Coordinates of C-alpha atoms (C1' of nucleotides) in Angstrom, one line a residue:
Chain A
M1 CA -9.3 61.5 -79.0
L2 CA -6.5 63.3 -78.1
L3 CA -3.1 60.5 -78.8
F4 CA 0.4 62.1 -77.2
P5 CA 0.6 65.3 -77.5
M6 CA 3.2 66.7 -76.1
V7 CA 4.3 64.2 -73.3
Y8 CA 6.0 62.5 -76.2
A9 CA 7.9 65.7 -77.9
A10 CA 9.7 66.1 -74.4
T11 CA 10.4 62.2 -74.8
R12 CA 11.3 62.6 -77.9
S13 CA 10.1 58.7 -78.6
V14 CA 7.5 55.7 -78.5
S15 CA 6.8 52.6 -79.3
N16 CA 3.8 50.8 -78.8
K17 CA 5.0 47.6 -77.3
A18 CA 8.5 47.7 -75.6
P19 CA 11.6 50.1 -76.3
L20 CA 14.5 50.0 -73.7
P21 CA 14.9 53.3 -71.6
S22 CA 18.4 52.0 -72.0
K23 CA 18.9 52.4 -76.3
R24 CA 16.5 55.0 -76.4
A25 CA 18.5 56.8 -74.6
N26 CA 21.6 56.6 -75.7
A27 CA 19.9 56.5 -79.7
R28 CA 18.6 59.4 -78.7
S29 CA 21.6 61.5 -76.2
R30 CA 24.5 61.7 -78.6
A31 CA 25.7 65.1 -79.2
F32 CA 25.1 65.5 -82.9
D33 CA 22.2 67.2 -84.0
V34 CA 19.4 65.7 -86.7
K35 CA 18.3 68.8 -87.4
Q36 CA 20.8 71.0 -87.4
F37 CA 22.5 68.8 -89.7
L38 CA 19.8 67.9 -92.3
D39 CA 18.9 72.7 -91.6
S40 CA 22.6 73.1 -92.5
T41 CA 23.2 70.4 -96.0
G42 CA 20.0 71.1 -97.2
L43 CA 18.6 68.6 -96.6
G44 CA 16.0 68.9 -94.4
R45 CA 15.0 71.4 -97.1
K46 CA 11.1 69.9 -97.7
V47 CA 9.3 70.3 -95.2
G48 CA 5.6 68.3 -94.5
T49 CA 2.9 69.5 -91.9
Y50 CA 0.0 67.8 -91.9
D51 CA -3.4 68.4 -89.1
R52 CA -3.4 65.1 -87.1
K53 CA -4.9 61.9 -88.0
A54 CA -3.3 63.1 -91.6
T55 CA -2.5 60.6 -94.2
V56 CA 1.3 60.7 -95.3
F57 CA 1.5 58.1 -97.6
A58 CA -0.3 55.1 -97.4
Q59 CA -0.3 50.7 -98.4
G60 CA 1.0 50.7 -101.6
D61 CA 1.7 54.0 -101.9
P62 CA 5.6 54.5 -104.2
A63 CA 8.1 54.8 -101.7
K64 CA 10.6 58.0 -102.7
H65 CA 11.3 59.4 -99.8
V66 CA 12.9 59.5 -95.9
M67 CA 10.7 61.1 -93.3
Y68 CA 12.6 62.0 -89.8
I69 CA 9.7 64.0 -87.1
Q70 CA 10.6 66.6 -85.8
D71 CA 7.3 67.4 -84.0
G72 CA 3.7 65.5 -82.9
G73 CA 3.3 61.3 -83.8
V74 CA 3.1 58.6 -86.0
K75 CA 0.9 55.4 -86.3
L76 CA 2.5 52.9 -89.3
T77 CA 0.4 50.6 -89.6
V78 CA -0.5 47.6 -91.9
V79 CA -4.2 46.5 -93.6
N80 CA -4.3 42.2 -94.6
E81 CA -6.7 41.1 -96.6
T82 CA -9.5 40.8 -94.8
G83 CA -9.3 44.9 -94.3
R84 CA -8.0 44.2 -90.9
E85 CA -5.5 46.9 -89.4
A86 CA -2.3 46.6 -87.3
V87 CA -0.4 48.8 -85.6
V88 CA 3.5 48.3 -86.5
A89 CA 5.1 51.6 -83.9
I90 CA 4.3 54.6 -82.9
L91 CA 6.4 57.1 -83.7
G92 CA 7.8 60.9 -82.4
P93 CA 9.8 63.5 -82.5
G94 CA 13.4 62.8 -83.5
D95 CA 12.3 59.5 -85.0
F96 CA 12.7 58.8 -89.0
F97 CA 10.2 56.7 -91.3
G98 CA 9.9 55.3 -95.3
E99 CA 13.5 54.4 -94.2
A100 CA 12.8 51.2 -96.2
C101 CA 13.1 53.0 -99.3
L102 CA 16.4 53.3 -98.8
G103 CA 17.3 49.3 -99.0
G104 CA 15.3 49.4 -102.8
Q105 CA 11.8 48.7 -100.5
H106 CA 9.7 50.5 -104.4
I107 CA 6.1 50.6 -101.9
C108 CA 5.2 51.6 -98.5
M109 CA 4.4 48.7 -97.0
A110 CA 2.1 50.3 -94.4
T111 CA 0.5 53.6 -94.5
A112 CA 1.6 56.5 -91.3
T113 CA -1.3 58.9 -90.0
T114 CA 0.0 61.4 -88.4
I115 CA -2.3 61.1 -84.5
A116 CA -0.6 65.3 -83.6
P117 CA -0.5 67.4 -85.8
T118 CA 2.3 66.8 -87.5
V119 CA 5.7 68.4 -88.9
V120 CA 8.3 66.4 -90.6
L121 CA 11.2 67.5 -92.7
V122 CA 11.2 64.9 -96.5
I123 CA 14.3 63.6 -97.7
E124 CA 14.1 62.7 -100.7
K125 CA 16.0 59.2 -101.2
N126 CA 18.9 59.6 -103.2
E127 CA 19.7 62.3 -101.2
M128 CA 19.3 60.8 -98.2
I129 CA 21.6 57.4 -99.7
R130 CA 24.7 59.9 -100.8
V131 CA 24.2 61.9 -97.6
L132 CA 24.2 58.5 -94.9
H133 CA 27.7 57.5 -98.2
E134 CA 29.2 61.3 -97.4
E135 CA 28.9 62.4 -94.0
H136 CA 29.9 59.8 -91.2
E137 CA 28.9 61.8 -88.1
F138 CA 24.9 61.6 -89.8
S139 CA 25.4 57.8 -90.8
D140 CA 26.4 56.8 -87.9
R141 CA 23.5 58.5 -86.6
F142 CA 20.8 56.9 -88.5
I143 CA 23.5 53.4 -88.0
A144 CA 22.4 53.1 -84.0
Y145 CA 18.5 55.3 -84.7
M146 CA 18.2 51.7 -86.9
L147 CA 20.0 49.2 -84.3
A148 CA 17.2 50.5 -81.5
R149 CA 14.4 49.7 -83.8
N150 CA 15.5 47.1 -84.6
I151 CA 15.9 45.9 -81.2
R152 CA 12.5 47.7 -80.4
V153 CA 10.8 45.4 -82.8
E154 CA 11.5 42.5 -82.1
E155 CA 10.8 42.7 -78.3
D156 CA 7.6 43.5 -79.3
L157 CA 7.9 40.4 -81.5
I158 CA 9.1 38.2 -78.0
D159 CA 6.0 40.4 -76.0
Q160 CA 3.6 38.7 -78.7
L161 CA 5.0 35.0 -78.8
F162 CA 5.6 35.2 -75.2
N163 CA 2.3 36.7 -73.3
S164 CA -1.0 36.6 -73.8
S165 CA -3.2 39.4 -74.7
E166 CA -4.4 40.4 -71.5
K167 CA -0.2 41.3 -70.9
R168 CA -0.3 42.7 -74.1
L169 CA -2.0 45.1 -72.5
A170 CA -1.0 45.1 -69.8
R171 CA 2.0 45.6 -71.6
T172 CA 1.2 48.4 -74.0
L173 CA 0.3 50.4 -71.6
L174 CA 2.7 51.2 -68.9
L175 CA 5.0 51.6 -72.0
L176 CA 2.7 54.6 -72.9
A177 CA 2.5 55.5 -69.5
R178 CA 5.9 55.7 -69.2
Y179 CA 6.6 58.7 -71.1
G180 CA 4.1 60.9 -68.5
A181 CA 5.5 63.0 -66.1
P182 CA 8.6 60.3 -64.4
G183 CA 8.7 59.8 -60.7
D184 CA 4.7 60.2 -60.1
P185 CA 3.6 56.7 -59.2
Q186 CA 0.8 58.2 -60.6
K187 CA 1.0 58.3 -64.7
S188 CA -1.6 59.3 -66.8
L189 CA -2.2 59.3 -70.5
P190 CA -4.2 61.1 -73.0
K191 CA -7.2 58.4 -73.9
V192 CA -6.5 56.2 -76.6
S193 CA -9.2 54.8 -77.7
Q194 CA -9.7 50.8 -76.8
E195 CA -10.0 50.3 -80.6
T196 CA -7.1 51.4 -81.3
L197 CA -5.0 48.9 -77.9
A198 CA -6.9 46.6 -79.8
E199 CA -4.4 47.1 -82.7
M200 CA -1.2 47.7 -81.0
I201 CA -1.3 44.6 -79.3
G202 CA -3.5 42.6 -82.1
T203 CA -6.4 41.4 -80.4
T204 CA -10.1 42.5 -80.6
R205 CA -11.7 45.3 -78.7
S206 CA -13.7 42.7 -76.6
R207 CA -10.7 41.4 -75.4
V208 CA -10.1 44.6 -74.3
N209 CA -12.9 46.0 -72.9
F210 CA -13.0 43.2 -71.0
F211 CA -9.1 42.8 -69.3
M212 CA -10.0 47.4 -69.3
N213 CA -12.5 46.2 -67.1
K214 CA -10.8 44.0 -65.1
F215 CA -7.4 46.2 -64.5
R216 CA -10.1 49.0 -63.1
K217 CA -11.8 46.8 -61.1
L218 CA -9.0 45.6 -59.2
G219 CA -7.6 49.4 -59.0
F220 CA -4.5 49.2 -61.2
I221 CA -6.5 51.8 -63.5
H222 CA -8.4 54.4 -64.0
Y223 CA -9.9 55.8 -67.2
N224 CA -12.9 58.4 -67.6
S225 CA -13.7 59.3 -71.5
R226 CA -10.8 61.5 -71.5
K227 CA -7.8 59.9 -69.7
I228 CA -6.6 57.5 -68.5
H229 CA -4.6 56.1 -65.4
I230 CA -2.5 54.5 -64.2
D231 CA -0.8 52.5 -61.0
N232 CA 2.5 51.4 -62.1
S233 CA 3.3 49.3 -59.6
L234 CA -0.5 47.5 -59.6
L235 CA 0.0 47.3 -62.5
S236 CA 3.4 45.6 -63.1
V237 CA 2.3 43.0 -61.3
V238 CA 0.2 42.2 -64.2
L239 CA 3.2 41.4 -66.1
H240 CA 5.0 39.1 -63.6
D241 CA 2.2 36.8 -63.4
Chain B
M1 CA 18.1 16.5 -87.0
L2 CA 20.2 18.1 -89.1
L3 CA 19.2 22.0 -89.7
F4 CA 20.1 24.2 -92.8
P5 CA 23.1 23.2 -93.7
M6 CA 24.5 23.9 -96.8
V7 CA 20.7 24.5 -98.5
Y8 CA 21.6 27.7 -96.6
A9 CA 24.5 28.4 -98.0
A10 CA 24.3 29.3 -101.3
T11 CA 21.3 31.6 -100.7
R12 CA 22.6 33.1 -98.2
S13 CA 20.7 34.1 -95.5
V14 CA 17.7 32.8 -94.5
S15 CA 14.8 34.1 -91.4
N16 CA 12.7 32.0 -89.1
K17 CA 10.0 34.2 -90.7
A18 CA 9.4 37.0 -93.3
P19 CA 12.2 38.2 -95.6
L20 CA 11.4 40.0 -99.1
P21 CA 12.8 38.9 -101.2
S22 CA 12.9 42.4 -103.6
K23 CA 15.6 43.1 -99.4
R24 CA 17.0 40.2 -99.5
A25 CA 18.9 40.6 -102.5
N26 CA 19.3 44.2 -102.6
A27 CA 21.0 43.7 -99.3
R28 CA 23.3 40.5 -100.8
S29 CA 24.4 41.3 -104.3
R30 CA 25.6 44.1 -104.3
A31 CA 29.7 44.7 -106.3
F32 CA 30.2 45.0 -102.7
D33 CA 31.6 41.3 -100.3
V34 CA 31.7 42.3 -96.9
K35 CA 34.3 38.9 -96.0
Q36 CA 36.8 40.0 -98.5
F37 CA 36.6 43.5 -96.3
L38 CA 37.0 42.0 -93.1
D39 CA 39.4 39.7 -94.5
S40 CA 42.1 43.1 -96.0
T41 CA 41.2 45.7 -92.4
G42 CA 41.3 42.9 -90.1
L43 CA 38.4 42.7 -88.7
G44 CA 37.8 39.4 -89.1
R45 CA 40.9 38.3 -88.0
K46 CA 39.4 36.6 -84.9
V47 CA 37.7 33.3 -86.1
G48 CA 35.4 31.6 -84.1
T49 CA 34.1 27.8 -85.3
Y50 CA 31.7 25.9 -84.1
D51 CA 30.5 22.4 -84.0
R52 CA 26.8 22.0 -84.8
K53 CA 23.8 22.8 -81.5
A54 CA 27.2 25.3 -79.8
T55 CA 26.3 28.6 -78.2
V56 CA 27.9 31.3 -79.7
F57 CA 26.9 33.0 -76.5
A58 CA 23.8 32.9 -73.7
Q59 CA 20.9 35.4 -72.8
G60 CA 22.1 37.6 -70.0
D61 CA 26.0 37.5 -71.5
P62 CA 28.2 40.3 -71.6
A63 CA 28.3 42.0 -74.9
K64 CA 30.9 42.9 -76.8
H65 CA 31.6 41.2 -80.4
V66 CA 29.2 41.1 -83.5
M67 CA 29.8 38.0 -85.2
Y68 CA 29.1 37.9 -88.9
I69 CA 28.4 34.4 -90.2
Q70 CA 30.7 33.2 -93.2
D71 CA 29.7 29.1 -93.1
G72 CA 26.9 27.3 -91.7
G73 CA 24.0 28.9 -89.0
V74 CA 22.8 30.1 -86.0
K75 CA 19.3 30.3 -84.5
L76 CA 18.7 33.4 -82.0
T77 CA 16.6 32.8 -79.0
V78 CA 15.2 34.3 -75.4
V79 CA 13.5 32.1 -73.0
N80 CA 11.6 33.7 -70.5
E81 CA 11.0 33.8 -66.8
T82 CA 8.3 30.3 -66.6
G83 CA 11.7 28.5 -69.4
R84 CA 9.7 29.5 -72.5
E85 CA 11.8 29.1 -75.5
A86 CA 10.8 31.1 -78.7
V87 CA 13.2 31.8 -81.8
V88 CA 13.8 35.3 -82.5
A89 CA 15.4 34.7 -86.6
I90 CA 17.4 31.9 -87.3
L91 CA 20.0 33.3 -89.4
G92 CA 23.0 32.2 -92.5
P93 CA 26.3 33.1 -94.0
G94 CA 26.1 36.7 -94.6
D95 CA 24.4 37.5 -91.9
F96 CA 25.4 39.9 -88.6
F97 CA 24.2 39.4 -86.0
G98 CA 25.4 40.2 -81.6
E99 CA 25.4 44.0 -83.4
A100 CA 23.0 44.9 -80.8
C101 CA 26.2 45.5 -78.9
L102 CA 26.9 48.7 -81.0
G103 CA 24.4 51.1 -79.8
G104 CA 24.9 50.4 -76.1
Q105 CA 23.3 47.1 -75.2
H106 CA 26.2 45.9 -72.4
I107 CA 24.1 42.7 -72.5
C108 CA 23.3 39.7 -74.1
M109 CA 19.2 39.8 -74.7
A110 CA 19.6 36.5 -76.0
T111 CA 20.9 32.9 -77.0
A112 CA 22.6 32.7 -79.9
T113 CA 23.5 28.2 -81.1
T114 CA 24.4 27.1 -84.6
I115 CA 22.3 24.7 -86.5
A116 CA 25.6 23.7 -88.4
P117 CA 29.0 23.4 -87.9
T118 CA 29.7 27.4 -88.3
V119 CA 32.6 29.4 -88.8
V120 CA 31.9 33.3 -87.6
L121 CA 34.5 36.2 -88.2
V122 CA 34.2 37.7 -84.0
I123 CA 34.6 41.8 -84.7
E124 CA 35.7 43.4 -81.4
K125 CA 32.8 46.0 -80.9
N126 CA 35.1 48.6 -80.4
E127 CA 36.7 48.4 -83.6
M128 CA 33.8 48.0 -86.0
I129 CA 32.6 51.3 -84.3
R130 CA 35.8 53.0 -86.2
V131 CA 35.2 51.3 -89.1
L132 CA 32.1 51.9 -89.5
H133 CA 33.3 55.0 -88.8
E134 CA 35.5 55.3 -90.8
E135 CA 34.7 53.0 -94.3
H136 CA 31.4 54.6 -96.4
E137 CA 31.4 51.4 -98.6
F138 CA 30.9 49.4 -95.0
S139 CA 28.7 51.7 -93.5
D140 CA 26.5 51.9 -96.3
R141 CA 26.6 47.5 -96.7
F142 CA 25.8 48.1 -93.0
I143 CA 23.0 50.3 -92.7
A144 CA 21.0 48.0 -96.0
Y145 CA 21.7 45.2 -94.1
M146 CA 19.7 47.2 -90.4
L147 CA 17.0 48.1 -93.6
A148 CA 16.3 44.5 -94.6
R149 CA 16.4 43.2 -91.2
N150 CA 14.4 45.4 -89.7
I151 CA 11.6 44.1 -92.5
R152 CA 12.0 40.8 -91.6
V153 CA 11.7 41.0 -88.2
E154 CA 8.4 43.6 -88.6
E155 CA 7.0 41.4 -90.8
D156 CA 7.1 38.9 -88.6
L157 CA 5.5 41.0 -86.1
I158 CA 2.7 41.6 -88.9
D159 CA 2.0 38.2 -89.1
Q160 CA 2.1 37.3 -86.0
L161 CA -0.7 40.0 -84.9
F162 CA -2.8 38.8 -88.2
N163 CA -2.4 35.2 -88.2
S164 CA -3.8 32.4 -86.3
S165 CA -1.2 29.7 -85.0
E166 CA -2.3 27.3 -88.9
K167 CA -1.4 30.1 -91.1
R168 CA 1.5 31.4 -89.5
L169 CA 2.8 27.5 -89.7
A170 CA 2.0 27.8 -93.5
R171 CA 3.8 31.0 -94.0
T172 CA 7.1 29.5 -92.0
L173 CA 7.1 26.0 -94.1
L174 CA 6.8 28.1 -96.8
L175 CA 9.8 30.1 -96.6
L176 CA 12.1 27.7 -95.2
A177 CA 10.9 25.6 -97.7
R178 CA 11.8 29.2 -100.5
Y179 CA 15.4 27.7 -99.5
G180 CA 15.5 24.7 -101.9
A181 CA 16.3 24.2 -105.1
P182 CA 14.2 26.6 -106.8
G183 CA 12.2 25.6 -109.9
D184 CA 11.4 22.8 -108.1
P185 CA 7.5 22.6 -106.7
Q186 CA 7.9 20.0 -104.7
K187 CA 10.6 22.0 -101.9
S188 CA 11.8 19.7 -99.6
L189 CA 13.8 21.3 -95.7
P190 CA 15.5 19.1 -93.4
K191 CA 13.6 17.6 -90.5
V192 CA 12.8 20.1 -88.2
S193 CA 11.4 18.9 -85.1
Q194 CA 8.5 20.3 -84.3
E195 CA 8.5 21.5 -81.2
T196 CA 11.6 24.0 -82.3
L197 CA 8.6 24.7 -85.1
A198 CA 6.2 25.5 -81.9
E199 CA 8.7 28.2 -80.9
M200 CA 8.8 29.9 -84.5
I201 CA 5.5 30.4 -84.5
G202 CA 5.1 31.1 -80.6
T203 CA 2.6 28.0 -79.8
T204 CA 2.9 24.7 -78.5
R205 CA 3.9 21.0 -79.8
S206 CA -0.5 20.0 -80.0
R207 CA -0.9 22.2 -81.4
V208 CA 2.1 22.7 -84.6
N209 CA 1.0 18.8 -84.4
F210 CA -2.4 19.6 -85.2
F211 CA -1.3 21.4 -88.1
M212 CA 1.4 18.9 -90.0
N213 CA -1.2 15.6 -89.8
K214 CA -3.8 18.0 -90.9
F215 CA -1.2 19.3 -93.5
R216 CA -0.7 16.2 -94.8
K217 CA -3.4 14.1 -94.9
L218 CA -4.5 16.6 -97.6
G219 CA -1.9 16.6 -99.3
F220 CA -0.3 19.8 -98.4
I221 CA 3.5 17.8 -97.3
H222 CA 4.8 14.9 -97.1
Y223 CA 7.5 14.6 -94.6
N224 CA 9.3 11.2 -92.8
S225 CA 11.5 11.1 -89.8
R226 CA 14.5 13.0 -92.1
K227 CA 12.6 15.1 -94.3
I228 CA 9.4 17.3 -95.0
H229 CA 8.4 18.3 -98.2
I230 CA 6.1 20.6 -99.5
D231 CA 3.9 20.7 -102.1
N232 CA 4.5 25.4 -102.7
S233 CA 1.6 25.8 -104.5
L234 CA -1.0 23.8 -102.5
L235 CA -0.6 24.6 -99.2
S236 CA 0.6 28.5 -99.5
V237 CA -3.3 27.2 -100.4
V238 CA -3.8 28.0 -96.8
L239 CA -2.5 31.4 -97.1
H240 CA -5.2 33.1 -98.9
D241 CA -8.3 31.5 -96.8
Chain C
dT1 C1' 23.0 -4.4 -79.3
dA2 C1' 20.4 -2.0 -76.4
dC3 C1' 19.7 1.6 -73.9
dA4 C1' 18.7 6.8 -73.2
dA5 C1' 17.1 11.0 -75.5
dA6 C1' 14.8 13.0 -78.4
dG7 C1' 11.1 13.3 -81.3
dT8 C1' 5.9 12.0 -82.5
dG9 C1' 0.7 11.0 -82.5
dT10 C1' -3.1 11.2 -80.5
dG11 C1' -6.9 12.8 -77.2
dC12 C1' -8.9 15.4 -74.2
dA13 C1' -11.1 18.7 -70.6
dA14 C1' -9.7 23.1 -69.2
dT15 C1' -8.9 27.7 -70.8
dT16 C1' -8.9 32.0 -73.8
dT17 C1' -9.8 33.6 -77.9
dT18 C1' -13.2 35.5 -81.3
dG19 C1' -16.6 37.9 -83.8
dA20 C1' -20.8 40.2 -83.7
dA21 C1' -24.3 42.3 -82.0
dC22 C1' -27.4 46.3 -79.7
dA23 C1' -27.5 49.5 -76.5
dG24 C1' -26.4 54.2 -74.4
dA25 C1' -22.6 57.2 -73.3
dT26 C1' -19.2 61.2 -75.5
dT27 C1' -16.9 64.4 -78.7
dT28 C1' -17.7 66.3 -83.0
dG29 C1' -18.4 69.1 -87.0
dC30 C1' -21.8 71.8 -88.3
Chain D
dG1 C1' -27.8 73.3 -80.6
dC2 C1' -28.2 68.8 -83.1
dA3 C1' -27.7 65.0 -85.3
dA4 C1' -24.1 61.8 -87.3
dA5 C1' -20.0 58.8 -85.7
dT6 C1' -16.8 57.4 -82.3
dC7 C1' -16.1 55.7 -78.0
dT8 C1' -18.1 52.4 -74.3
dG9 C1' -20.4 48.8 -71.4
dT10 C1' -21.9 44.4 -72.1
dT11 C1' -23.6 39.9 -73.5
dC12 C1' -22.6 35.5 -75.4
dA13 C1' -21.7 30.9 -78.3
dA14 C1' -19.0 29.0 -81.4
dA15 C1' -13.5 28.6 -82.3
dA16 C1' -9.0 28.7 -81.5
dT17 C1' -5.2 27.4 -78.0
dT18 C1' -4.0 25.7 -74.2
dG19 C1' -1.5 22.1 -71.5
dC20 C1' -0.9 17.5 -70.0
dA21 C1' -0.8 12.9 -70.5
dC22 C1' 0.8 8.3 -72.2
dA23 C1' 2.7 5.1 -76.1
dC24 C1' 5.8 4.9 -79.8
dT25 C1' 8.5 5.7 -83.2
dT26 C1' 13.9 6.8 -83.7
dT27 C1' 18.0 7.8 -83.2
dG28 C1' 22.9 8.7 -80.8
dT29 C1' 26.3 6.9 -78.5
dA30 C1' 27.6 3.4 -75.0

DNA sequence: TACAAAGTGTGCAATTTTGAACAGATTTGC
DNA sequence: GCAAATCTGTTCAAAATTGCACACTTTGTA
């Protein structure tokens, strides 16, 4: 399983569900360079380097740092009492995570696991608060980020409220594939396990397997042990009944 | 139907699902007074007054203003292609809405309907951006708000990913009731129609009716045509299996 | 007061989803 | 290269959920 390699590095980030393309571009394409800013202020002094499948922090850990992804990718998951796992977000370069501690959250509500070799800037909570207060450009940029992030999560919620698991799977595949070679109608994405897809859309692996086979039989997607190929125009039909 | 009157005025806001109590207190209990600030800067010059069930803006409208609820309550809903409706959030005094336009959203993605006579401050998008950039205290406060809001929506999403509709209903009732008289184990809340509850938790009225009756038979809740009474300790058992 | 509109209690068949099992295929790490 | 771990394809019965229908009650209003 080799998830989300540089495909996402190029496009800067990915949510497990519904990022508004306009939003995303908007939040990221400003002249202000976050990485450069963090370096210049010394905020990004501390760098964390992780292998694939490493745990950056775990649900329940004390929450004292905000992370800024420089390279790689991170999956945020939560587990419930029964041990079932759900994927809350999949983040890439340019995304923050752990930012909830800024609002007084003392404990991490999710586990952050890398899905590729990853480099993050580790920003101490109080420093982040101080700089957000002092530096206009940075707080502007952070507000834009939070607005975009909020819209993504709301869209994920709406997706859950409205759609059947078949549609949610189709939507998730399309969103993941969007970040492949643009202009290519035959998008492909690195293999994501059916288990992970199930955790993303909140259903069982049985169900994912069932629909993956259905989509394949209908010719909407193709896959082998290392890639999933998606025919955008065909699969998107599923979303519109 | 007389929804969410001053119960919420006292506690300042409510989400349809999972506000973290700590977060909420944190985001709101700072010395900084948003209303006063908006008044002093002239940002809150424009005031909107609405009856109950009035539409502040509709899905698809151009998005040009950020609203700050001074009094009353607002429900954000979206409809899908088939006309089905979902409640994204229920907001009260101290909450912002329409803030997505700050991130470049040109069109309202939801409909904002009042659920009580409501007064909002109407802030022009560009003024809001300018002041967020210039005024530290205000941007700090807005960031705290966005962080809290984000956590609420994420928790709603997690609730959807994990829980059955029975648990989601129990959770929603408990959250709505939390804002009643504190310390009273017999919380009560103004009648919310089963239809609305169904839209909040993403299920059908049949299902809500089924569980409401079940909870009532078990003595977890009581209700008549104008009030719902909730026995907190009994109903919360549902959440833990 | 009386009618229309909104909300509730029921029932039920059809559909969707879960959850668990098990064998075979593939990948990973020595 | 091999064993262990992970992932896939396939079952299937049980459980949850939908979608609809219809009668009844309450509320708002002319």
